[in-house]
CSV table of C-alpha atoms in Angstrom, one decimal:
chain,number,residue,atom,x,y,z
A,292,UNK,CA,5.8,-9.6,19.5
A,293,UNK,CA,8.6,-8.9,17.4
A,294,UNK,CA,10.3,-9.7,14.2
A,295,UNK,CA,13.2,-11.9,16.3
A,296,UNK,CA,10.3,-13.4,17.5
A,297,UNK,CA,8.3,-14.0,14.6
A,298,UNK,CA,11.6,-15.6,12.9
A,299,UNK,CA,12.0,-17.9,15.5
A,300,UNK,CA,9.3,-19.4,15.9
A,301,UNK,CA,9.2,-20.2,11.4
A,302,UNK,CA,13.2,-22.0,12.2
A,303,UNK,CA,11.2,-23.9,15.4
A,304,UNK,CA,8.1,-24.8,13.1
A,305,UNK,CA,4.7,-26.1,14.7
A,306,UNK,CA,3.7,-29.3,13.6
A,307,UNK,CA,2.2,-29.8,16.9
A,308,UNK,CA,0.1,-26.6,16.3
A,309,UNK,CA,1.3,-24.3,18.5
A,310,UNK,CA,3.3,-21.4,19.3
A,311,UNK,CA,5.2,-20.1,22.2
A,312,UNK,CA,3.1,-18.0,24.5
A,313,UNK,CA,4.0,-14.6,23.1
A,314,UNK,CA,2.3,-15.6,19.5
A,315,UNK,CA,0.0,-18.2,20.1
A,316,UNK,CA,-2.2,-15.6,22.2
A,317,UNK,CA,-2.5,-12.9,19.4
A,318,UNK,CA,-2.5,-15.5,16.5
A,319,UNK,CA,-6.0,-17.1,18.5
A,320,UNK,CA,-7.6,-13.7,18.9
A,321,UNK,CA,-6.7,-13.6,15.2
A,322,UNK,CA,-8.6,-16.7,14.6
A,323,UNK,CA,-11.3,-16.1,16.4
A,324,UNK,CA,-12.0,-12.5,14.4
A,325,UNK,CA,-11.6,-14.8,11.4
A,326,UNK,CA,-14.4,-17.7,12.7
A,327,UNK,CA,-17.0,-14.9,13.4
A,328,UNK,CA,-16.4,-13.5,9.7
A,329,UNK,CA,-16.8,-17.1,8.5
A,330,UNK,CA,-19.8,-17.9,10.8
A,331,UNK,CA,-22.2,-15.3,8.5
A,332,UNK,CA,-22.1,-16.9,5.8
A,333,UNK,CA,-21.7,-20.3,7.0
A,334,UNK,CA,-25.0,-19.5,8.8
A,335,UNK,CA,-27.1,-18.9,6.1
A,336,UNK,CA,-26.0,-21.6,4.5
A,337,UNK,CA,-26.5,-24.2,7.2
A,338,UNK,CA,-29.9,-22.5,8.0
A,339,UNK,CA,-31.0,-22.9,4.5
A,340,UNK,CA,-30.3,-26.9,4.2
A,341,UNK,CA,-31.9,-27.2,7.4
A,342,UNK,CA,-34.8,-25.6,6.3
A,343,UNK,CA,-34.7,-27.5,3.0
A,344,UNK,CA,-34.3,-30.3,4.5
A,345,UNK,CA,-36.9,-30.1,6.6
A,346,UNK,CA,-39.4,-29.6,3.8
A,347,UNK,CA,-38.2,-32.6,2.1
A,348,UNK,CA,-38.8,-34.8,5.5
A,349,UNK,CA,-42.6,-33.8,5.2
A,350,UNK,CA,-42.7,-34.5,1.8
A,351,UNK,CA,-41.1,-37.7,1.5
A,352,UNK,CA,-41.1,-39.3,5.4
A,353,UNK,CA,-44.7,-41.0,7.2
A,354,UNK,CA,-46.4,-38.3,8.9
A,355,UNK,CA,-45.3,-39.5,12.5
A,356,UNK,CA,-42.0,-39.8,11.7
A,357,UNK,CA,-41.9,-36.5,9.3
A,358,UNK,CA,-43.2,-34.4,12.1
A,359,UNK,CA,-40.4,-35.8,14.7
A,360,UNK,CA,-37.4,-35.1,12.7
A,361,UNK,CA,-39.1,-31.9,10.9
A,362,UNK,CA,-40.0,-30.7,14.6
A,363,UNK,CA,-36.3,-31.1,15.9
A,364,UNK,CA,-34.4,-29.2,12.6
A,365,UNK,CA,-37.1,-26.0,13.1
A,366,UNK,CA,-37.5,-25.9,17.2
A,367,UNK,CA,-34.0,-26.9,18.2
A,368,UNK,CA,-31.3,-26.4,15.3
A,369,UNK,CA,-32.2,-23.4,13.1
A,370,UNK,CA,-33.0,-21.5,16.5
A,371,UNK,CA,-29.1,-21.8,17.3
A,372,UNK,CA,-28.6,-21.6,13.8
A,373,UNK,CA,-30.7,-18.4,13.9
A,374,UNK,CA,-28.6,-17.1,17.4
A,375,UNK,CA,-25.1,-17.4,15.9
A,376,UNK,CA,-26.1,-15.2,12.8
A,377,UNK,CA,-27.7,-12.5,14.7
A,378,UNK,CA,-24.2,-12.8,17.4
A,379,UNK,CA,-22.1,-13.0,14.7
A,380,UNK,CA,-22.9,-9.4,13.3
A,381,UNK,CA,-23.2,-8.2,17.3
A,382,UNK,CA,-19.6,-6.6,18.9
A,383,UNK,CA,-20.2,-8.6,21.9
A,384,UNK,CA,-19.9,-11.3,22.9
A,385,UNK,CA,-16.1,-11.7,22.1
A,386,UNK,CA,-14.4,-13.3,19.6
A,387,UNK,CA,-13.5,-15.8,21.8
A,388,UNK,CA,-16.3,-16.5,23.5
A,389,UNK,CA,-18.4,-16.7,20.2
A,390,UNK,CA,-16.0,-19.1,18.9
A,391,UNK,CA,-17.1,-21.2,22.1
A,392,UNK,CA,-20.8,-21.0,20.9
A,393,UNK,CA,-20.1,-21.9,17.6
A,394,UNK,CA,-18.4,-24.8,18.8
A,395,UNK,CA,-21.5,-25.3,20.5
A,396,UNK,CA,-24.0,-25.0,18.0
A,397,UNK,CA,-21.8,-27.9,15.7
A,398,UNK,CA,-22.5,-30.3,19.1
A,399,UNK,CA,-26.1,-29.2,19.0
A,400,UNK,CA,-26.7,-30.1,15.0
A,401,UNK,CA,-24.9,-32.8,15.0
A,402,UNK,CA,-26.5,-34.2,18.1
A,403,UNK,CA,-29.9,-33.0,16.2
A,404,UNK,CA,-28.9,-35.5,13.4
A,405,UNK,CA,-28.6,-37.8,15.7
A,406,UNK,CA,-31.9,-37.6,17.6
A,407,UNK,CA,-33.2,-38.0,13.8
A,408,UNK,CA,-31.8,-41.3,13.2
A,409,UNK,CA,-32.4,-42.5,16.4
A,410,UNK,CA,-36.3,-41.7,15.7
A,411,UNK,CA,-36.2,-43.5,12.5
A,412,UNK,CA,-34.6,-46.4,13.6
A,413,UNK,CA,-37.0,-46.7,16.3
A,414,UNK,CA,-39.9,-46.5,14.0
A,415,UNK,CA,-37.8,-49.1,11.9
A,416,UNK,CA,-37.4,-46.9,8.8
A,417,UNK,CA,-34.3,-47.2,6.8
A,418,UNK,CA,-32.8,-43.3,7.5
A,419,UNK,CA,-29.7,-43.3,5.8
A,420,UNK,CA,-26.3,-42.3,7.8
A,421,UNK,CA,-24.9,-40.1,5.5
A,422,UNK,CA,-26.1,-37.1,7.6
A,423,UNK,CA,-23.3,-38.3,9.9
A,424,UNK,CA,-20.9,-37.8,7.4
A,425,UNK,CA,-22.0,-34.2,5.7
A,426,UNK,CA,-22.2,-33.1,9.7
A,427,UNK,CA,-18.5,-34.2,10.2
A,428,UNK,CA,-17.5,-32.6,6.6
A,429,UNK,CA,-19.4,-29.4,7.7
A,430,UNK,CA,-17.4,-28.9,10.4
A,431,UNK,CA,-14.4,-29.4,9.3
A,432,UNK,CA,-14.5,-27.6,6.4
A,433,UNK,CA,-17.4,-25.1,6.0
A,434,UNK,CA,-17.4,-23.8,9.5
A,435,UNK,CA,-13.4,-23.7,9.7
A,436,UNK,CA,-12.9,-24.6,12.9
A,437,UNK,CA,-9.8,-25.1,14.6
A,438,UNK,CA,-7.8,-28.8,14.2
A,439,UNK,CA,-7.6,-29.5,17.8
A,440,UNK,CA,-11.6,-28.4,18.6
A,441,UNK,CA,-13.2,-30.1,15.1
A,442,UNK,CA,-11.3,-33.1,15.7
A,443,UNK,CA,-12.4,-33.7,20.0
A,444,UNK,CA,-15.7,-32.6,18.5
A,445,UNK,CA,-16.4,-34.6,15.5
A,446,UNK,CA,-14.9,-37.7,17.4
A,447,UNK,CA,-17.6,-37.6,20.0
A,448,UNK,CA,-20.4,-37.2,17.4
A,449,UNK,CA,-19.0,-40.4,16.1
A,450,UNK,CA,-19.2,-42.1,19.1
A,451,UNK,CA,-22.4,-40.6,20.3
A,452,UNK,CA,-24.0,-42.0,16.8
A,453,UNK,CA,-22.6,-45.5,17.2
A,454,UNK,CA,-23.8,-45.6,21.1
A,455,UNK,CA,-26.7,-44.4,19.4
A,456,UNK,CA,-26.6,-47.5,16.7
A,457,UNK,CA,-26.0,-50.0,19.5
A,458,UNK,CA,-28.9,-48.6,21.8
A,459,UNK,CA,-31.2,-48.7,18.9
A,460,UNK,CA,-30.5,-52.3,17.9
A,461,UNK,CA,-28.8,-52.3,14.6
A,462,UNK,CA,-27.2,-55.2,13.4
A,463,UNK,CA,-24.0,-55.8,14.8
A,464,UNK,CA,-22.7,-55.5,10.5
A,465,UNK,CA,-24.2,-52.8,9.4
A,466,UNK,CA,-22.5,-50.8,12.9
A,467,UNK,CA,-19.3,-52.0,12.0
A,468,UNK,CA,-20.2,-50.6,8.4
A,469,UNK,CA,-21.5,-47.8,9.1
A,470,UNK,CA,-18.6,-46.7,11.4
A,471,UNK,CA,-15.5,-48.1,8.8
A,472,UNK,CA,-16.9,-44.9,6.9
A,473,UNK,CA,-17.7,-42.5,9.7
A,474,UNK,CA,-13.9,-43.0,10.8
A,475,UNK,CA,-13.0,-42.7,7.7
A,476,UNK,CA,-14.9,-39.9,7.0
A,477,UNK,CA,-13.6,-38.2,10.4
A,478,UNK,CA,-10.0,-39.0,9.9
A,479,UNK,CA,-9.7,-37.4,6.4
A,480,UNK,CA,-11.7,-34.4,7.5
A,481,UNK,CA,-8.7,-34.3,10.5
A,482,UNK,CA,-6.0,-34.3,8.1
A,483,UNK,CA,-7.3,-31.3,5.8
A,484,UNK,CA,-8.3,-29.6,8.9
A,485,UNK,CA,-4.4,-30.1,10.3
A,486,UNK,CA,-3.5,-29.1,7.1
A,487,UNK,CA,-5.6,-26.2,7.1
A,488,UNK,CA,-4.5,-24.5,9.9
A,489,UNK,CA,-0.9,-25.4,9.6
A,490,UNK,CA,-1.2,-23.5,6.7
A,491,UNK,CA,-3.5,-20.7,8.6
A,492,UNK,CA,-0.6,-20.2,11.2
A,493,UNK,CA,2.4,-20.2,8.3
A,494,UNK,CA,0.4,-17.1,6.5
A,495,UNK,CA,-0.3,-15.7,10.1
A,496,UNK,CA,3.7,-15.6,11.1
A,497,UNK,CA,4.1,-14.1,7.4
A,498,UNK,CA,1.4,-11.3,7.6
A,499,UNK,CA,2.3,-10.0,10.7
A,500,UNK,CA,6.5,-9.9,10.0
A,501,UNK,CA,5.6,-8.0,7.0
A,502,UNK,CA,3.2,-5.7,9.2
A,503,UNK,CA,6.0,-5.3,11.1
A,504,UNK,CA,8.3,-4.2,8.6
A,505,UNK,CA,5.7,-2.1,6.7
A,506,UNK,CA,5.6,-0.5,10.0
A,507,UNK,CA,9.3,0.0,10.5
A,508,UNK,CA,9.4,1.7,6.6
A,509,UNK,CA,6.9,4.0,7.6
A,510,UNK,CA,9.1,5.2,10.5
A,511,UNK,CA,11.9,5.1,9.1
A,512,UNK,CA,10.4,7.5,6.3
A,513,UNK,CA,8.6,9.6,9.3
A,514,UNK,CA,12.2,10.0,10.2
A,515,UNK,CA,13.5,11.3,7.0
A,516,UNK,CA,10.4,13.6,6.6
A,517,UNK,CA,11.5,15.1,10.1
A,518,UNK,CA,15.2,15.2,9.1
A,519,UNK,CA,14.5,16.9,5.8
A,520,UNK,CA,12.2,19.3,7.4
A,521,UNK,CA,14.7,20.2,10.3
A,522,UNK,CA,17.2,20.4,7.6
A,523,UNK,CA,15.5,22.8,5.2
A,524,UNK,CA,15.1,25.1,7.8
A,525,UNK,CA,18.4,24.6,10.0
A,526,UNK,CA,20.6,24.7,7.0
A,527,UNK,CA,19.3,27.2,4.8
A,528,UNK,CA,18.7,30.2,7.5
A,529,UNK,CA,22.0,31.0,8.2
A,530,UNK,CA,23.1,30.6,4.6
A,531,UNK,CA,20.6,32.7,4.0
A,532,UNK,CA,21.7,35.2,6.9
A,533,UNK,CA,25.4,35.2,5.2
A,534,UNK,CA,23.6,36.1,1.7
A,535,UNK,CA,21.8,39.1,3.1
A,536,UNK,CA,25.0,40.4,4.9
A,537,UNK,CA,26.9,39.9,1.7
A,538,UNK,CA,24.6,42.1,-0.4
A,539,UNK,CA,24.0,44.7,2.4
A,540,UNK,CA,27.5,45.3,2.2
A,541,UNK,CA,28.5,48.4,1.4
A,542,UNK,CA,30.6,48.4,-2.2
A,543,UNK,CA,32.4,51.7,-1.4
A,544,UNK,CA,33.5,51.0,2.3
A,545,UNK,CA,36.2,48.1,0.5
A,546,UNK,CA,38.9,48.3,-2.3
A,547,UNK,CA,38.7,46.8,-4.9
A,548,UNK,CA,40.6,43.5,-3.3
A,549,UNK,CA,37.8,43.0,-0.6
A,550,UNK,CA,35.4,44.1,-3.4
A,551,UNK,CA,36.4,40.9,-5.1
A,552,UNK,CA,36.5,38.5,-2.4
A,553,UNK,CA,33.3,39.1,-1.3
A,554,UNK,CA,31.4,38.7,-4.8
A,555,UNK,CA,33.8,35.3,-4.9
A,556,UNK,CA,31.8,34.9,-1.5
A,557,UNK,CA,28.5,36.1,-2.5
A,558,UNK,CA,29.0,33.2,-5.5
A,559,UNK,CA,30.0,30.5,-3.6
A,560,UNK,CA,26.6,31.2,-0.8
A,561,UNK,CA,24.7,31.0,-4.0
A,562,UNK,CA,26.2,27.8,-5.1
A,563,UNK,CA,26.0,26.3,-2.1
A,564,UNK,CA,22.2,27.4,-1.7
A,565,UNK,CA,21.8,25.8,-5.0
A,566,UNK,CA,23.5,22.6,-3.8
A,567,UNK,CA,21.5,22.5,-0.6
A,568,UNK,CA,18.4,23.5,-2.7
A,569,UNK,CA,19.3,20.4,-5.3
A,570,UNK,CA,19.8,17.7,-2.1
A,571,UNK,CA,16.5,18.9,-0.7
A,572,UNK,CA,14.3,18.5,-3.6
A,573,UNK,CA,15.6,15.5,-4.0
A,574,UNK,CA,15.3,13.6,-0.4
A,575,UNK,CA,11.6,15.4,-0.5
A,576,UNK,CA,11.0,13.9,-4.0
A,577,UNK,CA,12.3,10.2,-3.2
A,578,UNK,CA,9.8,10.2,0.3
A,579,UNK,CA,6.8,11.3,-2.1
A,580,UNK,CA,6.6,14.6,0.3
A,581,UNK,CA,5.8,16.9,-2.6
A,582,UNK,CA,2.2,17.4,-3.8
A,583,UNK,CA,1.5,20.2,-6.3
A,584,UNK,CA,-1.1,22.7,-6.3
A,585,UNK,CA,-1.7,23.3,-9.6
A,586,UNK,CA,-3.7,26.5,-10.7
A,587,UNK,CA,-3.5,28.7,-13.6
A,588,UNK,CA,0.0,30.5,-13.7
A,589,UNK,CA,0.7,34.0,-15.2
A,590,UNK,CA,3.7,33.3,-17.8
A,591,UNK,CA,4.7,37.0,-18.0
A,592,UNK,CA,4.9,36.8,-14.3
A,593,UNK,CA,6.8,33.9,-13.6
A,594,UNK,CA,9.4,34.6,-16.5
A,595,UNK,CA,9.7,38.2,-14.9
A,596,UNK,CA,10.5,36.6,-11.4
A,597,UNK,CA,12.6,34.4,-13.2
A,598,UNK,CA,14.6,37.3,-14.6
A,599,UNK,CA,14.7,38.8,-11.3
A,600,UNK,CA,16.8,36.4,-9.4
A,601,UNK,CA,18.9,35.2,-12.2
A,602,UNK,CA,19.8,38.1,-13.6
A,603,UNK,CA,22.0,39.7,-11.5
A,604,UNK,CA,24.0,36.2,-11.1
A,605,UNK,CA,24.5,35.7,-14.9
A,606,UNK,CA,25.7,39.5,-15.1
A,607,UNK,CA,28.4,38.7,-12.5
A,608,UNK,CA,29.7,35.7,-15.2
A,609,UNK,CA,29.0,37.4,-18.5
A,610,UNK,CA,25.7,35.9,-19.4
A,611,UNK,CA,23.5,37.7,-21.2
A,612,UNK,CA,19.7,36.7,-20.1
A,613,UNK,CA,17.1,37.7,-22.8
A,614,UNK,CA,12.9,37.1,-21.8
A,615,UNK,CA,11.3,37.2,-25.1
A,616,UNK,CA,7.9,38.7,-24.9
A,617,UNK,CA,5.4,35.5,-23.7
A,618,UNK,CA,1.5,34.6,-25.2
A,619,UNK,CA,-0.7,36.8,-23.5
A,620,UNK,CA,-4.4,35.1,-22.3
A,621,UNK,CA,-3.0,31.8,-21.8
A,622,UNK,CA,-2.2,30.8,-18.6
A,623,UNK,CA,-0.2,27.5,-17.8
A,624,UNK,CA,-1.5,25.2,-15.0
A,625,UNK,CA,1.5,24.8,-12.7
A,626,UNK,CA,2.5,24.7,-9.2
A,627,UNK,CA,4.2,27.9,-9.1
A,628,UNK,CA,6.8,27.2,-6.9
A,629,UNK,CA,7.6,24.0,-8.8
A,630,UNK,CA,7.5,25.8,-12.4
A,631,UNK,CA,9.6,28.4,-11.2
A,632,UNK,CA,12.0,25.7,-9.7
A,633,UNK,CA,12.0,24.4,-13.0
A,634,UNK,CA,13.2,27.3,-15.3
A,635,UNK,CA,16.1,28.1,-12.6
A,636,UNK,CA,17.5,24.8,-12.8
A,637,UNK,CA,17.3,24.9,-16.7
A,638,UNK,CA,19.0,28.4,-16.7
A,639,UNK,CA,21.8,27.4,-14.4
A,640,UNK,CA,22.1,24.0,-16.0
A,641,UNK,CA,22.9,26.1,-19.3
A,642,UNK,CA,25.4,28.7,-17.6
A,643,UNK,CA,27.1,25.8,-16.2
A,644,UNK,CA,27.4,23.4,-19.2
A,645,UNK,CA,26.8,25.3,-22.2
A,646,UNK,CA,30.0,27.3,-22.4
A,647,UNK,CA,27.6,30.0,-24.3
A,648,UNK,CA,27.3,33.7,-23.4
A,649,UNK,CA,23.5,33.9,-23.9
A,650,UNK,CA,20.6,32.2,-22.4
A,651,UNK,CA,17.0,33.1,-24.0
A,652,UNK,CA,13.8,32.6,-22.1
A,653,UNK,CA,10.6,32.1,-24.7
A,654,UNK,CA,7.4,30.2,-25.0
A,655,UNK,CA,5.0,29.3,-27.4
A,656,UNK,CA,1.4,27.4,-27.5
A,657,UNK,CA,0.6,24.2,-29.3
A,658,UNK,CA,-2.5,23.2,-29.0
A,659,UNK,CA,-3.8,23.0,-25.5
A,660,UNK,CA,0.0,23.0,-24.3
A,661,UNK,CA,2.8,25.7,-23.7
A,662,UNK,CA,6.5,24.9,-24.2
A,663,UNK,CA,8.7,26.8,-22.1
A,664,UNK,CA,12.1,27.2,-23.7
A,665,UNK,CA,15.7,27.8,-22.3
A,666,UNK,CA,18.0,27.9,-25.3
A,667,UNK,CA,22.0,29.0,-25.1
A,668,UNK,CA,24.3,30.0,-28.1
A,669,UNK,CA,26.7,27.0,-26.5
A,670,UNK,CA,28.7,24.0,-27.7
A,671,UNK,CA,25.9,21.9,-27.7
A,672,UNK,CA,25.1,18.8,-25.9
A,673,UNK,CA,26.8,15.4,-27.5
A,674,UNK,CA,24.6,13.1,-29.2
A,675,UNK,CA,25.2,10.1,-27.1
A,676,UNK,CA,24.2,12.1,-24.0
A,677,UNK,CA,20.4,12.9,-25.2
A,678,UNK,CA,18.1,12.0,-23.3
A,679,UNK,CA,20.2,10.8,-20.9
A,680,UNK,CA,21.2,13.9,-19.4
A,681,UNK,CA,17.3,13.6,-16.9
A,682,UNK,CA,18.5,10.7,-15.3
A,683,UNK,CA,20.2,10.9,-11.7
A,684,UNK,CA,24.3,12.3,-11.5
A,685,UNK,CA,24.6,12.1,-15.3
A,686,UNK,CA,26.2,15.3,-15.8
A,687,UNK,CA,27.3,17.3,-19.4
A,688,UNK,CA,30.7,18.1,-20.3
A,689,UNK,CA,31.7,22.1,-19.1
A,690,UNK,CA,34.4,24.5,-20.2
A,691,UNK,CA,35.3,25.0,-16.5
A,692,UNK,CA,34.7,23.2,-13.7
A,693,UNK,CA,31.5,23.6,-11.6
A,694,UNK,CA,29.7,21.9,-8.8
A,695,UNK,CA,27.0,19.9,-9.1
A,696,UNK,CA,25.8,17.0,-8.6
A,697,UNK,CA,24.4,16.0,-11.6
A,698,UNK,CA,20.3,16.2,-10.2
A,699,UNK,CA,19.3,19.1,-12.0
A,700,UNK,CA,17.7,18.3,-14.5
A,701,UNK,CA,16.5,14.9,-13.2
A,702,UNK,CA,14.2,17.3,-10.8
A,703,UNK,CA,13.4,19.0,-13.7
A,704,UNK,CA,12.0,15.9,-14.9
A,705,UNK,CA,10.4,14.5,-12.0
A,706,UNK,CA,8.5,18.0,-11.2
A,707,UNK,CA,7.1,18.5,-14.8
A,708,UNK,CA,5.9,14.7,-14.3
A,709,UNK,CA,3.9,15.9,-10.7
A,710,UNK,CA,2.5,18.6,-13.5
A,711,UNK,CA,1.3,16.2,-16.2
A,712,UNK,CA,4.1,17.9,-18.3
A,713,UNK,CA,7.1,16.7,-20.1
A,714,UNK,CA,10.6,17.7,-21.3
A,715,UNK,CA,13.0,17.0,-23.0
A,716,UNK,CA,16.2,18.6,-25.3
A,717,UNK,CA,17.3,20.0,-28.6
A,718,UNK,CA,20.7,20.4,-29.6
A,719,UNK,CA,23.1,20.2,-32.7
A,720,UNK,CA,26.9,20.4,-31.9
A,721,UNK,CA,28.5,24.1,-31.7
A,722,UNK,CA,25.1,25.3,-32.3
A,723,UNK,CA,23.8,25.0,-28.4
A,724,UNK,CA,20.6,23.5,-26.9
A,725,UNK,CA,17.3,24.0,-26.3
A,726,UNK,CA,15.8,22.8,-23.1
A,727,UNK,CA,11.8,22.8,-23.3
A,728,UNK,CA,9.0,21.8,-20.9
A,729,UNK,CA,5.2,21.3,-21.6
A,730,UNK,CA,2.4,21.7,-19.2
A,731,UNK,CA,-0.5,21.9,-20.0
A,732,UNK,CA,-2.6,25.3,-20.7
A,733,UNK,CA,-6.2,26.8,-20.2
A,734,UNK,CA,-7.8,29.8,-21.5
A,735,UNK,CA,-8.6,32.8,-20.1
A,736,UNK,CA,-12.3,34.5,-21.0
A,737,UNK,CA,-10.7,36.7,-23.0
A,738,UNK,CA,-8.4,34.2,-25.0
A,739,UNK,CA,-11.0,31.4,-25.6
A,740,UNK,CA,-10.2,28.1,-27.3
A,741,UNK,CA,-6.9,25.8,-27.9
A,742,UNK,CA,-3.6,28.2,-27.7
């Protein structure tokens, strides 16, 4: 079964009830799961009336006649009744062959409600029909049983109860009465049962073309997963190779020409990781493959790692990097690796865009929240970019030009979300900007209390 399949047989239709061999099969083993669901409660509820309605046949019939039908409702019906409840919670038989029994047991209490009127009419008390008719509504409705098997069913209860009629010697009048309404009765209960499972099979095609293409999503993101994992590693070892080789170079071996070229080099490995690093993050952000650890983060600690990888880099393009000293005692929760993520892409973004010199690291508590800071001494960032500059490729205007491609600080964004943080910016034209992020914070036993 496929979705071709599936989407020609909706164009083809099935008014007469039927699909071609390659659905109908799994759409009846369907049904059948569905019939013994149905048959629990449909059980206790058939088993309840009988029993009811056996009470009121000894309360309100003669005695002879009271212990006839009230014998045949507990000693033959509820027994089945009784055998298809305790089956239906039982693994085996199968669904198709319970559906066969329960099938079955409809014959056997219908024929029971025949027996019953046959018994009154022989004892020439006036036992209404109507029996008939909440048997044929029973099993067309309640018990949910498929068009084709209520309808050969329910027409030979109606002609076992008129044989029945005719062998007990009703009136020729009250027959022909009697059955206007049980036909009637049976052909409406035919149409909603038609309509019922028309209906049944329509939702059945739908359900399993959108299994299949839940199932086809879910490859197609196992796919990505795998392709961003092979590419994480593929792309960024030898890149990572090259850097190493570049810094293990030795300075005085070259003049000052080769000296230059490879610390253009050096730069552009570093972009590129950053690139490669930004396209990443991204593809693992979009499949939902990052999950945070969160756990209480040293502040002095991070910054200082911070400082450690950036700082050499800024040097190279005349950027000063300041750390200002950071609370003591108050840890942020953070994912580490995301939080350090974080403040690099808020540095570069502001040696990139600024146009400043200086970039300054700080931090400060409010409440039970720090605000990590990244402010440059740039030209600012224009008021009708705001807050749009987290959303995907919107990029800030730069002195020179740089690559990028304008995700930044949209990761920025979408890893302080993963943290329960948020950021944002602060800027006034020629007098730079102020990137912050909060997350939250917890105290340390020394350092009790809101920061």
């Amino acid at each position: 079964m496929n979705a071709e399949q599936i989407r020609q047989q909706q164009t083809l239709g099935f008014r007469s009830l039927n699909f071609t061999p390659e659905l109908e099969s799994p759409y009846r083993d369907s049904r059948s799961a569905m019939i013994r669901q149905r048959a629990r409660p449909v059980s206790i509820a058939g088993l309840a009336l009988y029993l009811v309605y056996a009470i009121v046949d000894i309360l309100t019939l003669p005695p002879e006649l009271a212990s006839i039908t009230a014998g045949v409702r507990l000693a033959v019906v509820c027994p089945i009744i009784i055998l298809v409840l305790i089956l239906a919670y039982q693994d085996k038989p199968s669904d198709q062959t319970f559906e066969k029994l329960y099938t079955a047991a409809y014959l056997v209490g219908g024929v029971g409600v025949i027996a019953i009127i046959l018994t009154a009419r022989k004892q020439d008390y006036p036992l209404p029909y109507e029996g008939m008719i909440l048997m044929l509504m029973f099993g067309y409705f309640a018990m949910g049983l498929p068009f084709k098997t209520a309808a050969v069913a329910s027409s030979l209860l109606v002609i076992a109860y008129l044989s029945t009629e005719v062998f007990a010697g009703t009136p020729t009048a009250a027959i022909l009465s009697n059955g206007f309404f049980l036909l009637t009765a049976n052909a409406i209960g035919m149409i909603g049962s038609w309509v019922s499972e028309y209906r049944h099979r329509a939702h059945f095609l739908d359900r399993q073309l959108l299994d299949l293409m839940h199932q086809a999503t879910e490859d197609e993101s196992r796919r990505k997963t795998e392709l961003i994992t092979a590419a994480s590693h593929d792309l960024r070892q030898p890149l990572n190779a090259i850097y190493i080789t570049l810094e293990n170079l030795n300075p005085g071996e070259q003049d000052n020409h080769q000296s230059s070229v490879i610390a253009q080099v050096k730069d552009m490995v570093a972009q590129l990781r950053r690139l490669l690093g930004t396209v990443l993050d991204s593809a693992r952000l979009s499949e939902g493959m990052i999950q945070p650890e969160i756990v209480p983060v040293s502040l002095e600690a991070m910054v200082q790692e911070l400082h450690d990888l950036m700082n050499e880099t800024l040097g190279q393009r005349n950027i000063t990097l300041t750390i200002e000293p950071q609370p003591a005692g108050y840890p942020v929760l953070a994912d580490p690796g995301l939080l350090l993520r974080i403040l690099q892409n808020l540095v570069i973004n502001a040696a990139d865009h600024s146009g400043g010199n200086a970039i300054t690291v700080s931090s400060q508590c409010q409440d039970h929240r720090v605000r990590l800071q990244v402010a440059d001494n740039g030209k600012g960032v224009a008021p009708e970019l705001g807050e749009q500059l987290f959303q995907p490729y919107v990029r800030g205007t730069s002195p020179a030009p740089c690559p990028g491609l304008g995700l930044g600080l949209t990761i920025v964004r979408e890893f302080t979300g993963l943290m329960d943080g948020r950021c944002g910016v602060d800027s006034r034209p020629r007098q730079g900007s102020v990137f912050w992020v909060e997350l939250p914070a917890t105290t340390t036993s020394q350092a009790p209390g809101p920061c």
